[in-house]
Each structure stands twice: as C-alpha cells, then as structure tokens.
XYZ file of C-alpha atoms in Angstrom:
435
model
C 78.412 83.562 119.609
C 75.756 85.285 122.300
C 77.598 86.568 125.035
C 75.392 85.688 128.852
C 77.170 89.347 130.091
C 77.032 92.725 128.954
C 81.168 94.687 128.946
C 81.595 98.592 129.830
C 84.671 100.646 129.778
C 86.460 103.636 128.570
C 87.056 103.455 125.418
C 88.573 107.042 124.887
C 92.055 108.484 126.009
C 93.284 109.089 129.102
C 91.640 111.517 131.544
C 90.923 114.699 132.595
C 90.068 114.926 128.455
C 87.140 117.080 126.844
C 85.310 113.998 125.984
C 85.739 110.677 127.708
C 83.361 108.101 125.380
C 82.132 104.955 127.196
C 81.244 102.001 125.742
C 78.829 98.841 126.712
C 78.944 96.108 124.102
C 75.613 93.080 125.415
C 72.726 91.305 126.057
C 72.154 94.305 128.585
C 72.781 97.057 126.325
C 69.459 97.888 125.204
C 67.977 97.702 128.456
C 70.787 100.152 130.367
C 70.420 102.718 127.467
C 66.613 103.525 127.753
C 67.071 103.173 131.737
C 69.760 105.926 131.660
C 68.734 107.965 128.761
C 65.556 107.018 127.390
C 64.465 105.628 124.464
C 66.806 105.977 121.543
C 66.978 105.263 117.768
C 69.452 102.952 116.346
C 72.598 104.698 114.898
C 71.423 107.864 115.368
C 73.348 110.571 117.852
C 71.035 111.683 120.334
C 71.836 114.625 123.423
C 70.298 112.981 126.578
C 70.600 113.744 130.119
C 71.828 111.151 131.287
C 70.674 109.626 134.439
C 71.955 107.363 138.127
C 70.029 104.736 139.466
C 68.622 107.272 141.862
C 67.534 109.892 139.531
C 69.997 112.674 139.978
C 71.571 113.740 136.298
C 75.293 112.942 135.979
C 75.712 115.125 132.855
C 74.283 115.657 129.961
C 75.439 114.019 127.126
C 75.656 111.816 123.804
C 74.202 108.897 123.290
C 74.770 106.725 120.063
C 73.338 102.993 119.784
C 74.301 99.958 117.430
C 71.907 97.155 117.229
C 73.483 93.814 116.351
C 74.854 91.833 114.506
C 75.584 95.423 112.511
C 78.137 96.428 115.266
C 81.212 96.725 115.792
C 80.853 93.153 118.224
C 78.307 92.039 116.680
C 76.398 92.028 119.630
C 73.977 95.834 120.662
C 76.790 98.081 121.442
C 76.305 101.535 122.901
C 78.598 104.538 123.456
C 78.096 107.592 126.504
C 79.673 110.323 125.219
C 80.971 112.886 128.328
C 82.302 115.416 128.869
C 85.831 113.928 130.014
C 86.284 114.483 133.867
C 87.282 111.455 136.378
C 83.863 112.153 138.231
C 82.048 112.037 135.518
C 83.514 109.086 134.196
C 84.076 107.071 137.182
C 80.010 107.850 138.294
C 79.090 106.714 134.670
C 80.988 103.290 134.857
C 79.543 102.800 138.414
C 76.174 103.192 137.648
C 76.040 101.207 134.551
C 78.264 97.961 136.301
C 75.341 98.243 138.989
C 72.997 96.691 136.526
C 72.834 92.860 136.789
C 74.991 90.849 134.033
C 76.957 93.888 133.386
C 80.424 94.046 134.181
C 84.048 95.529 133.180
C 85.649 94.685 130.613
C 88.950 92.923 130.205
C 91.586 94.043 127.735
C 90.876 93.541 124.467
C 87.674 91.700 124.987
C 85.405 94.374 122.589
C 87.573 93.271 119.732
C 87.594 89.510 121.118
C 83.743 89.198 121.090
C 84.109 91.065 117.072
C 86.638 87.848 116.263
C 84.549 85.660 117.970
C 80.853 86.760 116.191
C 83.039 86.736 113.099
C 83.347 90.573 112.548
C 87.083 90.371 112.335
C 89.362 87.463 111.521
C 92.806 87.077 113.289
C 94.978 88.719 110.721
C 92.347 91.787 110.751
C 92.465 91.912 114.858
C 95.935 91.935 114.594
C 96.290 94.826 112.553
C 93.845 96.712 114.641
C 95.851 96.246 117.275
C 98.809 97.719 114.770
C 96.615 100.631 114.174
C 95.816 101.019 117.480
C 99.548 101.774 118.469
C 100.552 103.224 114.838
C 103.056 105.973 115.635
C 103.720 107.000 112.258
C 102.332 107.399 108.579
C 103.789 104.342 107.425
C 102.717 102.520 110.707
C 98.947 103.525 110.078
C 99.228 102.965 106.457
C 100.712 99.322 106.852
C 98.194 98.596 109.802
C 94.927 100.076 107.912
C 95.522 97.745 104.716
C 95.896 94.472 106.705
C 92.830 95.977 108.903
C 90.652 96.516 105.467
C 91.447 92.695 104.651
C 94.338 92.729 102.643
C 96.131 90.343 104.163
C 93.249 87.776 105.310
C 92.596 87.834 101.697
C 95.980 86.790 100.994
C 96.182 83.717 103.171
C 92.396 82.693 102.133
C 92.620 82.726 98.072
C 96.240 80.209 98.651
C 93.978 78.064 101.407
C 91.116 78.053 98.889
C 93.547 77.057 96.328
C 94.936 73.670 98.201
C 91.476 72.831 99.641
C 90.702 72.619 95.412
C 93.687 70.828 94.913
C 93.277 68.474 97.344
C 89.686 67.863 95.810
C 90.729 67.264 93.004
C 93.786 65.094 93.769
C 91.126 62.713 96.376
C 88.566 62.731 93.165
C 91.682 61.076 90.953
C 92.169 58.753 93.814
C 88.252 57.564 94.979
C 86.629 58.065 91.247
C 89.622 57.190 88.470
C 86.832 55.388 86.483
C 84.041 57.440 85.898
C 83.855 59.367 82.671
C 83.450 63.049 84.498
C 86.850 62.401 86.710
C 89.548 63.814 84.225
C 91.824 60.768 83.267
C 95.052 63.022 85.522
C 94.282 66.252 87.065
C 98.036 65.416 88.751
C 99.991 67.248 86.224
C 98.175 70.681 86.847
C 97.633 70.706 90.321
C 101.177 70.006 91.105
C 102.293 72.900 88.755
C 99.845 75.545 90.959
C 101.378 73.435 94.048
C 104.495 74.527 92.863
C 103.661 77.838 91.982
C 102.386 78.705 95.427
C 105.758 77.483 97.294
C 107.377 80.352 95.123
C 104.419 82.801 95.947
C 104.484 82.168 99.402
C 108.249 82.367 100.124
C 108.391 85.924 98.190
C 105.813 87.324 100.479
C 107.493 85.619 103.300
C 110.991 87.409 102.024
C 108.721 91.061 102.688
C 108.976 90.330 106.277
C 111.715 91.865 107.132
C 110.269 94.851 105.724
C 107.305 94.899 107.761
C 109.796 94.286 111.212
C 110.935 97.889 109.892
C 107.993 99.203 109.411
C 106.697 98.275 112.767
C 109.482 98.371 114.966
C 112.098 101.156 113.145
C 114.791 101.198 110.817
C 117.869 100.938 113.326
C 120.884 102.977 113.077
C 123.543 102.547 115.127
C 126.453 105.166 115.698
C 130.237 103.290 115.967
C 133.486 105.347 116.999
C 136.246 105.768 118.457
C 136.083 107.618 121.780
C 135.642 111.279 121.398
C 134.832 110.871 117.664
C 131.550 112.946 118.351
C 128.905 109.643 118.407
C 127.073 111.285 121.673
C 127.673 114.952 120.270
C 125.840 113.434 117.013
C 123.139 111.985 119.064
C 122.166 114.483 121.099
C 121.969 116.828 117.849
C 119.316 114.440 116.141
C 117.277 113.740 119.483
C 118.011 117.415 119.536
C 118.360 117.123 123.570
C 121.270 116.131 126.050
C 120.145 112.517 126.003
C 124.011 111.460 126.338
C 126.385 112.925 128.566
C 129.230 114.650 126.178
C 132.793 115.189 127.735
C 136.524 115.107 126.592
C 136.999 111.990 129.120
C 137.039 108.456 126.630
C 134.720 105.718 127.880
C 131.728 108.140 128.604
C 129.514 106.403 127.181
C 129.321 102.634 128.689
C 125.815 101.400 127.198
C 123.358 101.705 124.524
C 121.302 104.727 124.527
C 118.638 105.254 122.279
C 116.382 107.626 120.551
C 113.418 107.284 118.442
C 112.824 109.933 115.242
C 110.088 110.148 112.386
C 111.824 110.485 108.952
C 109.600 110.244 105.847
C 106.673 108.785 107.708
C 109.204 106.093 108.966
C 110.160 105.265 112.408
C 114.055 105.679 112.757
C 115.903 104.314 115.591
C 119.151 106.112 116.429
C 121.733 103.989 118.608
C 124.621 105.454 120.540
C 127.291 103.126 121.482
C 130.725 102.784 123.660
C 134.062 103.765 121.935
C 136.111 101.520 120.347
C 139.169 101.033 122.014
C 141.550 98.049 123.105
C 142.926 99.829 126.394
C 139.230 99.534 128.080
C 138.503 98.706 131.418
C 136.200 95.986 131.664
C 133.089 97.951 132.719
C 133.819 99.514 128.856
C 134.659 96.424 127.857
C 131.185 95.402 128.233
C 129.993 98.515 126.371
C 131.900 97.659 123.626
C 131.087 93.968 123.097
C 127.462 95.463 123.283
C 127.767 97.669 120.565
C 129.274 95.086 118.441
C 126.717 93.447 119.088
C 124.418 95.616 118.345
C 126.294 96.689 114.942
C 125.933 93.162 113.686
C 121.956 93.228 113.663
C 121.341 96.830 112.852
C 119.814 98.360 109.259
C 122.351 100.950 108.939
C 126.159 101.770 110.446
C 127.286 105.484 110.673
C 131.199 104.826 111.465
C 132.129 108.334 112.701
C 135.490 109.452 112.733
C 137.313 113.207 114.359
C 138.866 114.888 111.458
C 140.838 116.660 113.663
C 142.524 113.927 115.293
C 141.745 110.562 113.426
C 141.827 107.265 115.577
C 140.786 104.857 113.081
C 138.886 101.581 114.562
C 139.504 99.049 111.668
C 137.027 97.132 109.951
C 133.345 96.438 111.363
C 132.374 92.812 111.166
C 128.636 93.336 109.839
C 126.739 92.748 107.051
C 124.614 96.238 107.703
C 125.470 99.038 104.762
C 128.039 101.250 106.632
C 128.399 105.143 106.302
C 131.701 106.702 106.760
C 131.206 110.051 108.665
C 133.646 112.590 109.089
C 132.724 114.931 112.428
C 134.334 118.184 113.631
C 134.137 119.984 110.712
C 133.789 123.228 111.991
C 137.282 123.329 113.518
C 138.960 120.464 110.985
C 141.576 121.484 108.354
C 141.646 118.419 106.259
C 138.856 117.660 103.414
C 136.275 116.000 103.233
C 138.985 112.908 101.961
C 137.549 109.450 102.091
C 134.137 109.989 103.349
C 130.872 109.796 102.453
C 129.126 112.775 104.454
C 130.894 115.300 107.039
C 129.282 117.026 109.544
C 129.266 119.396 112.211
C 127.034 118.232 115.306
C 127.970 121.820 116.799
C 126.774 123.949 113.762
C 124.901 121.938 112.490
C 127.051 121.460 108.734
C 125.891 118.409 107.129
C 123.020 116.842 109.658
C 120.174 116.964 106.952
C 122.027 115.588 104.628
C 122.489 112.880 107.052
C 118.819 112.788 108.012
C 118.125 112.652 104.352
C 120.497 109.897 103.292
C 118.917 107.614 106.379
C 115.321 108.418 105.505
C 116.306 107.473 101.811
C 117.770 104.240 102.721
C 114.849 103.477 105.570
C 112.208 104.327 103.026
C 114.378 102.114 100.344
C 114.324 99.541 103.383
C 110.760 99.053 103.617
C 110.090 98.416 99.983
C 106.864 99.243 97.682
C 104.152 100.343 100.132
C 101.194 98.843 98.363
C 102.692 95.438 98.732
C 101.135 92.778 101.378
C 103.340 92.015 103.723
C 103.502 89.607 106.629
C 103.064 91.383 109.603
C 103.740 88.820 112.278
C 106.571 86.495 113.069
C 103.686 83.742 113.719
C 102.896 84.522 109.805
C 106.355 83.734 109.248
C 106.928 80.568 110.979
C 102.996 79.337 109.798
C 104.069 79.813 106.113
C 107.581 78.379 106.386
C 105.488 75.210 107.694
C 102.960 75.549 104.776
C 105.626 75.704 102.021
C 107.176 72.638 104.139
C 103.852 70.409 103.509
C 104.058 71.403 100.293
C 107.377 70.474 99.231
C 106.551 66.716 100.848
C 103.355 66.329 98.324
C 105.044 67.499 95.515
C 108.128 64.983 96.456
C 105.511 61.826 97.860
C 105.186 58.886 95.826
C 102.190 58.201 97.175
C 98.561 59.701 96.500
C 96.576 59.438 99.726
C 99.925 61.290 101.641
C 100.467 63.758 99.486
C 96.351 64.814 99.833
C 97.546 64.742 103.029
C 100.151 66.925 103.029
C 97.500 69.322 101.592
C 95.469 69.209 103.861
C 98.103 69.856 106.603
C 99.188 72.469 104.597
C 95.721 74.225 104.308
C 95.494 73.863 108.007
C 98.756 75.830 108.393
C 97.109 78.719 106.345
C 93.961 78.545 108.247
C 95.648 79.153 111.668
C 96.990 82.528 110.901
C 92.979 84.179 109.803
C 91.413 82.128 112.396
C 89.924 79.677 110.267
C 90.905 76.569 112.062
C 90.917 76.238 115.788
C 93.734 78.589 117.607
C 92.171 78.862 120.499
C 95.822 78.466 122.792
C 96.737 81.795 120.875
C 93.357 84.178 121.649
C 94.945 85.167 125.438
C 97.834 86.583 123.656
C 96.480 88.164 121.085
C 93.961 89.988 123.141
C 95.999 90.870 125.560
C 97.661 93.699 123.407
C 94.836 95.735 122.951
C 93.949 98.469 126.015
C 90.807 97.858 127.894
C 87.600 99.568 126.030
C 88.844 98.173 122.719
C-alpha cells in the first residue's frame, strides 16, 4: 500500500543520549536525504554533514538509507544518526517536517505501514511490540520466536489445512460423479478435523504459560500480623518498600515488587494480616489479599516461630509454601515447615529465591514450545475449535463446509489474513512513536 505522506520521529531512547537515531519512512524520503546530506548509496553507512534548509550544518553525522519494498516499511526508509542532544534532535525533526508531505509520526505507525505493505503479519507485530517492552531473558526469548514467525506459522499451516478440507468436502458435494472426485473424501477429512480440535486446544492450554511469561509469576505473602510478611518483602526488594513495626494492621493494602529470577519475571505480593479482630479499614486489606491469594501462582504462608498465631486454612487452589520466620531468635525447629528463614540475617532467603525460581521456571513450561501470546488468540481459537465441533456434528454437507469456512476465518483474524481492520487502532497504539 503507497503511503501519499512521508513519517519522521525518534526512533532511539530517551534524551540527552550519545546517539539519538531519527527515522523518516516515505514517498519523501529520497528526496529529504540528498537535500540534507547529499547523495547517498542504498544500505550503505555514510558520515555526512548534515544540513538546515538555510545552509548552516546542524551536526555532522550518519546517514543510512533503505530503498523499498526491502525495508523495514516497505516503503524508502532513512535513519539520521546524532549525536543525542535535545537541540540537535529537536532542529533535525524541524527541518525535515518543513518539507512538504512530511509529517510526525503517530505511535506505532512505522510498524503499521510494515503490516500494512505486508512486511509483518499481526501475530509478528504483536510480538514486536513484546520485544519491544521485553524486560527479561525469557520475555525477549518468547517475543523473538513469535517475531521470527513462529507463531504466524502456527495459525497458517491449521488455516491452510481447513481451506483443503473444505475443498475437498465442496468437491464431494458439486462433482460426486466424475471419475477424478474420490467416491468419499468425508471419512479422512473429518479425522484431520478432529485431529486439529485436539491440536488446537493443547496449544490453547500453553496460555497460561505465556500470561507468566509476560506478565510474572505472582507470589503472594499471607500471615498473621507480625509474622514477618513486610520484613520478608523488604529483604527480597532488598529496600524499605513496606513500613515494618511491632503495631498489627500495618500493612492495609497490596504492595508489590517486581524481581528477575532465572530469566523470569517474579512478582512478590505483600498483603494485610490475617486476623478476625480487624477494624474495617483492615478489613478491607484482608478481603484484598484473599483475594488476591485465590488468583496467584504461588502462596508463601509465613508464620513467627517465636510466637505462632496460626491463620487456618487458605481457600486457593495456588501451591502453598509453609514458611517459618524469626529464626534467628526462635528456639523451636524447623517442625512442620517447608523452608525457615531469617529476613534479618538473611538464613534461608536463597533457598527461598531458589525454590520460587524453580517453580516459576517449572510454571512456564518447555521454552521452545509455541505458545499463544494473546488473550485475543485465546478467545479466536476457542471460536475455531467451536466451528469445528458443529461440522464434525452437522448432518448436513453444505453447513458443515460452512462451518469450515467460518472456522478458517477465525484463524485468519489473529495473522491478519482476513479483514480486522476494528482491531489495527489498538494494536498500534502499544508501540512508542518512531517504531
């Protein structure tokens, strides 16, 4: 698709920086380069001094250009690459927007034009949006196979799959008595019908998986008050992000901290004591963390060896740790737990942090597995394996084709394939503004 206007922005980090890289993705590209720089060779890295509309130099620089359709786009693209001041910058952007039919771009619109001139597919923009914001190994790992096509590749071979089935069933139906139409191709497309719906709702399964892999494995800390939860947290944010004091009901709400264990993004939750004398600002606090408890990955129930206050059982289907803390000053054993620590010296934390990177790693499942990396995935596959249960249970021939085809439709709406043009504003939206 030929865009009318030509798109500039930053497309580096945030500034003062020592290199801030600019990029102009157009029609107009061409034309701007040689006017500020001078005539340059396609993907090559030239130094230029680089040039204002009224002939003063604003810095000397790098200049690399991509003709299309072998761009990023698809379309020329060009990067400036600064040096990474905010007058350097902001006189480069202003100086190339002063052309006619160039403008700046929205977020997200580099990559849109890329989907749009068929560079990228939706699963693939998607992921570069994942990579994009990856925070951690697993992140960029998960993100960079769906990015390479992994995914897409997935969701095509089933699509490709029905579309032959659906031949094949409408060739039965229209040409049942010529001799090249197989007397019942019925019997074997059914079977790979049936095949997929089991294909498709294992991968679907993996999703939960990929939520973890994206957004954290989530561990939340339960307690009596004073049973050392905020003491605990503080020791693996390894700052005073909870206030700590001998007073019960310190804690009121959810406080939260964010570690990398094994590549893995860990979310640590501290939560209100449990207690039945509570006030009803606690109160709150507590319903909150029960809450909270019965939607997490992992429970650490932490009791004071020193003085026990035990807080019954903890309605959640979450695995659940049994902590022992204090053990610096306790007397008793280590008894009916399954790890005691000391958040004051430190006795027993990395076995902690080892046992939840064990069972967050354990969470996420074999790496090199493709995964479903979007709830939309989710919901268009539970709808796919929906139309296919109706064919396989029709009676008759032209609606069960049909079901196929609705089916197929389903699959193409998560690469792209079919029209999803209500979902581009959203999608695009994600990404920052010079990608």
């Amino acid at each position: 698709m030929a865009s009318k206007d030509s798109i500039v922005a930053l497309s580096s980090g945030r500034l003062p920086a020592g290199i801030a890289v600019v990029r102009i993705s157009g029609p107009k590209t061409r034309f701007v380069v040689e006017t500020i720089a001078g005539p340059v060779k396609g993907r090559f890295t030239t130094l230029r001094k680089l040039k204002a509309a009224d002939g003063s130099t604003i810095d000397h620089g790098l200049v690399l250009f991509f003709p299309g359709p072998g761009s990023f786009t698809g379309e020329d693209v060009a990067e400036f690459q600064v040096h990474g001041s905010r007058a350097v910058t902001a006189k480069m952007l202003e100086t190339i927007t002063q052309f006619d039919g160039v403008r700046h771009a929205e977020p997200g619109e580099f990559t849109r034009r890329a989907f749009l001139n068929g560079k990228l597919d939706l699963v693939e923009t998607e992921a570069l949006a994942d990579l994009v914001n990856s925070e951690t190994e697993a992140q960029r790992r998960f993100a960079l196979r769906n990015a390479d096509g992994a995914q897409s590749e997935l969701y095509s071979s089933w699509r490709r799959r029905l579309i032959h089935a659906r031949a094949m069933i409408e060739a039965e139906i229209d040409f049942a008595e010529e001799e090249d139409v197989p007397g019942s191709v019925s019997e074997a497309v059914w079977s790979d019908v049936a095949t997929m719906i089991g294909e498709i709702e294992r991968h679907v399964e993996g999703f939960k998986a990929a939520e973890i892999i994206r957004d954290g494995f989530e561990v939340v800390i339960l307690g009596a008050p004073n049973a050392g939860k905020s003491s605990l947290f503080n020791a693996l944010a390894r700052r005073e992000a909870a206030i700590v004091t001998d007073e019960p009901g310190t804690t009121r709400d959810l406080l939260e901290v964010v570690m990398d264990l094994n590549g893995l993004k860990v979310r640590i939750v501290d939560t209100a004591g449990l207690r039945e004398a509570a006030g009803k600002v606690e109160s709150i606090g507590i319903d909150r963390a029960m809450a909270k408890a019965g939607e997490t990955d992992l429970i650490l129930l932490l009791e004071d060896m020193v003085d026990p206050v035990p807080v019954g059982e903890v309605a959640s289907g979450a695995p659940l740790l049994r902590i022992g803390t204090k053990s610096d000053i306790a007397k008793a054993g280590a008894g009916h737990y399954d790890l005691v620590i000391s958040s004051r010296d430190g006795t027993g934390l990395g076995a902690l942090l080892d046992e939840i990177g064990e069972r967050a790693t354990k969470a996420t499942g074999d790496a090199s597995e493709v995964l479903p990396s979007r709830l939309r995935h989710v919901e268009l596959l539970k709808e796919t394996t929906g139309f296919l249960r109706a064919a396989l249970a029709g009676d008759s021939q032209e609606l069960r084709a049909e079901d196929l085809r609705l089916a197929a439709d389903r699959l193409g709406r998560i690469t792209g394939a079919v029209d999803v043009e209500d979902l581009l504003d959203v999608i695009f939206s994600q990404f920052c503004i010079g990608k």
